[in-house]
Coordinates of C-alpha atoms in Angstrom, one line a residue:
X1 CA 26.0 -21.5 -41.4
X2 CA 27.6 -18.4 -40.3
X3 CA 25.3 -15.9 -41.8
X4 CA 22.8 -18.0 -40.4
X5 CA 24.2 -17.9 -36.8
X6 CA 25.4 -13.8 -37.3
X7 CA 21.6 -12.8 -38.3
X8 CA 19.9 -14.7 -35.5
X9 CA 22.6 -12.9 -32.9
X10 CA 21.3 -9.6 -34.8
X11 CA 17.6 -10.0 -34.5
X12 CA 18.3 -11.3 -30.8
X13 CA 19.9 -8.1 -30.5
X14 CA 18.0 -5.8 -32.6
X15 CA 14.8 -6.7 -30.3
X16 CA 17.0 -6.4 -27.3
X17 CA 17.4 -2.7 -28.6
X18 CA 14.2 -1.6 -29.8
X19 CA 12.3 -2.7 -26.6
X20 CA 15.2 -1.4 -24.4
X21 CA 14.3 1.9 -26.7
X22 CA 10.5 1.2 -26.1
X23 CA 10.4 1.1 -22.4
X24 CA 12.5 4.2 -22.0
X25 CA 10.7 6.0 -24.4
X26 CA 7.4 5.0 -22.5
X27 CA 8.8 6.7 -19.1
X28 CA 10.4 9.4 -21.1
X29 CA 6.5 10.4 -22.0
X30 CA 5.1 9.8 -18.8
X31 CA 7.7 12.1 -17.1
X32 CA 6.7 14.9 -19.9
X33 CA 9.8 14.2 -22.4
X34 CA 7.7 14.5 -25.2
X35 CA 11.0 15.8 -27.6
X36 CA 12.9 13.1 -26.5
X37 CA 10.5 10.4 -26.8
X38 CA 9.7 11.4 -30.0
X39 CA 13.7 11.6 -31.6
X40 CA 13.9 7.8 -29.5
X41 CA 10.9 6.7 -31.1
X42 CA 12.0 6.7 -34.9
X43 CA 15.4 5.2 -33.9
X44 CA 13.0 2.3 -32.0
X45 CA 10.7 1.7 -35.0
X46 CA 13.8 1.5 -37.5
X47 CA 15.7 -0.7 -35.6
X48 CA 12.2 -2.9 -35.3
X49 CA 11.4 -3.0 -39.2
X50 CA 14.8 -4.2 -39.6
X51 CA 14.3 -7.4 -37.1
X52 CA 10.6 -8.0 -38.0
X53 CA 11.4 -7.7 -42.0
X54 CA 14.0 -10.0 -41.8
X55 CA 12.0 -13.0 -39.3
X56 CA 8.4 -12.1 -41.2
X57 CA 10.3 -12.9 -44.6
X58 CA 12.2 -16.1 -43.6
X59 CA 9.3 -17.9 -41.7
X60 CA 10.9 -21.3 -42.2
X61 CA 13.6 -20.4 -40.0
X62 CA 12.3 -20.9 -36.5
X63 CA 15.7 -19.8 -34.8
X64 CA 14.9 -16.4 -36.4
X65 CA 11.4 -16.3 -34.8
X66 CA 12.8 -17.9 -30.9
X67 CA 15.6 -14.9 -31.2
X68 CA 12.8 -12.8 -32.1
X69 CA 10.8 -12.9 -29.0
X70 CA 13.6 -13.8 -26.9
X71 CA 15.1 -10.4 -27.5
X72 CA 11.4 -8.8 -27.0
X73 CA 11.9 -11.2 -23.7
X74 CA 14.8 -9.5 -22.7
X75 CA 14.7 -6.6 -23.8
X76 CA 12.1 -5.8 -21.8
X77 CA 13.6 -6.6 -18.7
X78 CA 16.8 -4.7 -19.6
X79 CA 14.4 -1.3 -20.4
X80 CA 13.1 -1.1 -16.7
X81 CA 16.6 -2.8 -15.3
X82 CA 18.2 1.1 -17.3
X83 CA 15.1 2.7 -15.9
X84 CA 15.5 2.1 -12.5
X85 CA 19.1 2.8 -12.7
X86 CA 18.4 6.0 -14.1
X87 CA 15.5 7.2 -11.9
X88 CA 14.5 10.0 -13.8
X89 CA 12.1 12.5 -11.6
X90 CA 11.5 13.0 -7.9
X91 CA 8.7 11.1 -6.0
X92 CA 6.8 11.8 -2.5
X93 CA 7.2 9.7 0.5
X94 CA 4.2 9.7 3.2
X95 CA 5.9 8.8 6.5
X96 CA 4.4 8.3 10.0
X97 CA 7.2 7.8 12.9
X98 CA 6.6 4.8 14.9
X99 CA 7.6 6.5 18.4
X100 CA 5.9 10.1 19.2
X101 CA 8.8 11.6 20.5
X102 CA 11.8 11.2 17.9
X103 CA 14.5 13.0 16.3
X104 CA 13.7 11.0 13.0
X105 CA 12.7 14.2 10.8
X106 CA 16.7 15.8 12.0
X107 CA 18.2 12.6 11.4
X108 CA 16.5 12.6 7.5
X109 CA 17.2 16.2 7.0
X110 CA 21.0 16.0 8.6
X111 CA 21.1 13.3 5.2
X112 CA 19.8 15.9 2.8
X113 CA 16.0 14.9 2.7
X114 CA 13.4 18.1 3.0
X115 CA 11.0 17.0 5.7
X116 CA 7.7 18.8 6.3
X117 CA 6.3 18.0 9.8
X118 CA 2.2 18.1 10.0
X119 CA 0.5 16.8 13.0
X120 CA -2.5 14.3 11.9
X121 CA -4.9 12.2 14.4
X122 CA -4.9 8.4 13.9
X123 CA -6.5 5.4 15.6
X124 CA -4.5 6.6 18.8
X125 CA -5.1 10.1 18.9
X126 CA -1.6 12.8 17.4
X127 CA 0.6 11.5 15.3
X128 CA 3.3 13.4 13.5
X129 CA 3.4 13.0 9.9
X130 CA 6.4 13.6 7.6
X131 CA 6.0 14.7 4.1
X132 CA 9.5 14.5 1.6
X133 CA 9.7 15.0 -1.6
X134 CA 12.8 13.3 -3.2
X135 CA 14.8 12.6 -6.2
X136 CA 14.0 8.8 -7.3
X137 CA 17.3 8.3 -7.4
X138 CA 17.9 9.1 -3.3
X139 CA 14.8 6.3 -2.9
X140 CA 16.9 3.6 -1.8
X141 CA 19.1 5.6 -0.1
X142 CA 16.3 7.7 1.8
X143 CA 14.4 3.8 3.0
X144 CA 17.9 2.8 4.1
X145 CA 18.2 6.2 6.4
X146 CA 14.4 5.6 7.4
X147 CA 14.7 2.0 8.5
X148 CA 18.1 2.2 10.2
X149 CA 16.3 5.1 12.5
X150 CA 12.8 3.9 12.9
X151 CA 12.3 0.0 12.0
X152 CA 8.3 0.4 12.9
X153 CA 7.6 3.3 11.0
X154 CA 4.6 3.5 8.5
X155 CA 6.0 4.8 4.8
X156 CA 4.4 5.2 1.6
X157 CA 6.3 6.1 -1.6
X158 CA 4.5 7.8 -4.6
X159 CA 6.2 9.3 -7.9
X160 CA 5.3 12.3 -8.9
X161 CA 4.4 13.9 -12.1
X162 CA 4.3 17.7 -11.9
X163 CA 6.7 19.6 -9.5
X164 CA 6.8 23.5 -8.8
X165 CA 8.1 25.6 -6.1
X166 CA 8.7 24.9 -2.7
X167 CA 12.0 24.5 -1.1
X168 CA 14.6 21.3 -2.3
X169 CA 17.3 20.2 -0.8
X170 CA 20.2 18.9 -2.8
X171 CA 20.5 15.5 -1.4
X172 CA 24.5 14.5 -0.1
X173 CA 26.8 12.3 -1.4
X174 CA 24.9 9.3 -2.3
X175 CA 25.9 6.4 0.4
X176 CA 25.0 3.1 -0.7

């Protein structure tokens, strides 16, 4: 009964892995980590032939199969839980001050953002438009600074794949 109770904690656990492995490895390659997804991926597919073998060859144990996709379950949950922890990258946020006359782009750059100021015409006639390209990691932290300032202003928030040149400021101390 113990072996019985030990392997279904290890396929539980093994799926909990491999799909933690899988969803990381996913972002590594759509952030251009080829190398590393690559080195992550035979780890991930070992660790997988080892669950599958063992619920594929002892069908009659349905405990096997329920800990199975229970750790798939989880394990995908925990992958983009590490993701988002990790925020690998930098993204682009689109901002558009609700007042015309504000000291919002000073207040974000006095907090280590990089605003670029454009004038744009909307529905009622110049607006200023603020362009910032951030670390994903400062997202939360650069919304927080944004809605404390301006409750009312329009945002949009876009990752981004490719970066070069231009000017980046090192974000401060991280305050949240």
């Amino acid at each position: 009964m113990e072996e019985v109770i030990l392997w279904t904690l290890l396929i539980f656990l093994a799926r909990l892995t491999d799909v933690s492995m899988g969803t990381m490895r996913t972002i590594l390659i759509i952030r251009g980590r080829r190398g590393i997804a690559a080195f992550s991926a035979f780890f991930e597919i070992m660790v997988w032939v080892l669950a599958v073998s063992r619920v594929i060859t002892q069908l009659d144990r349905w405990y096997y199969i329920v800990a199975f996709a229970f750790g798939f379950a989880c394990g995908n949950y925990l992958g983009s839980y590490l993701e988002d922890k990790i925020a690998m990258g930098y993204c682009f946020a689109y901002v558009v001050p609700n007042q015309k006359r504000t000291k919002l782009a000073d207040i974000l750059r006095k907090n280590g953002f990089g605003v670029t100021v454009l004038k744009g015409e909307g529905l009622k006639g110049t607006e200023f438009v603020y362009n910032i390209v951030l670390r994903r990691r400062d997202t939360h932290r650069f919304i927080k600074t944004l809605e404390a300032n301006d409750k009312k202003a329009f945002y949009t928030i876009m990752d981004i794949h490719a970066l070069h040149g231009g000017y980046m400021r090192r974000a401060t101390k991280r305050k949240i």
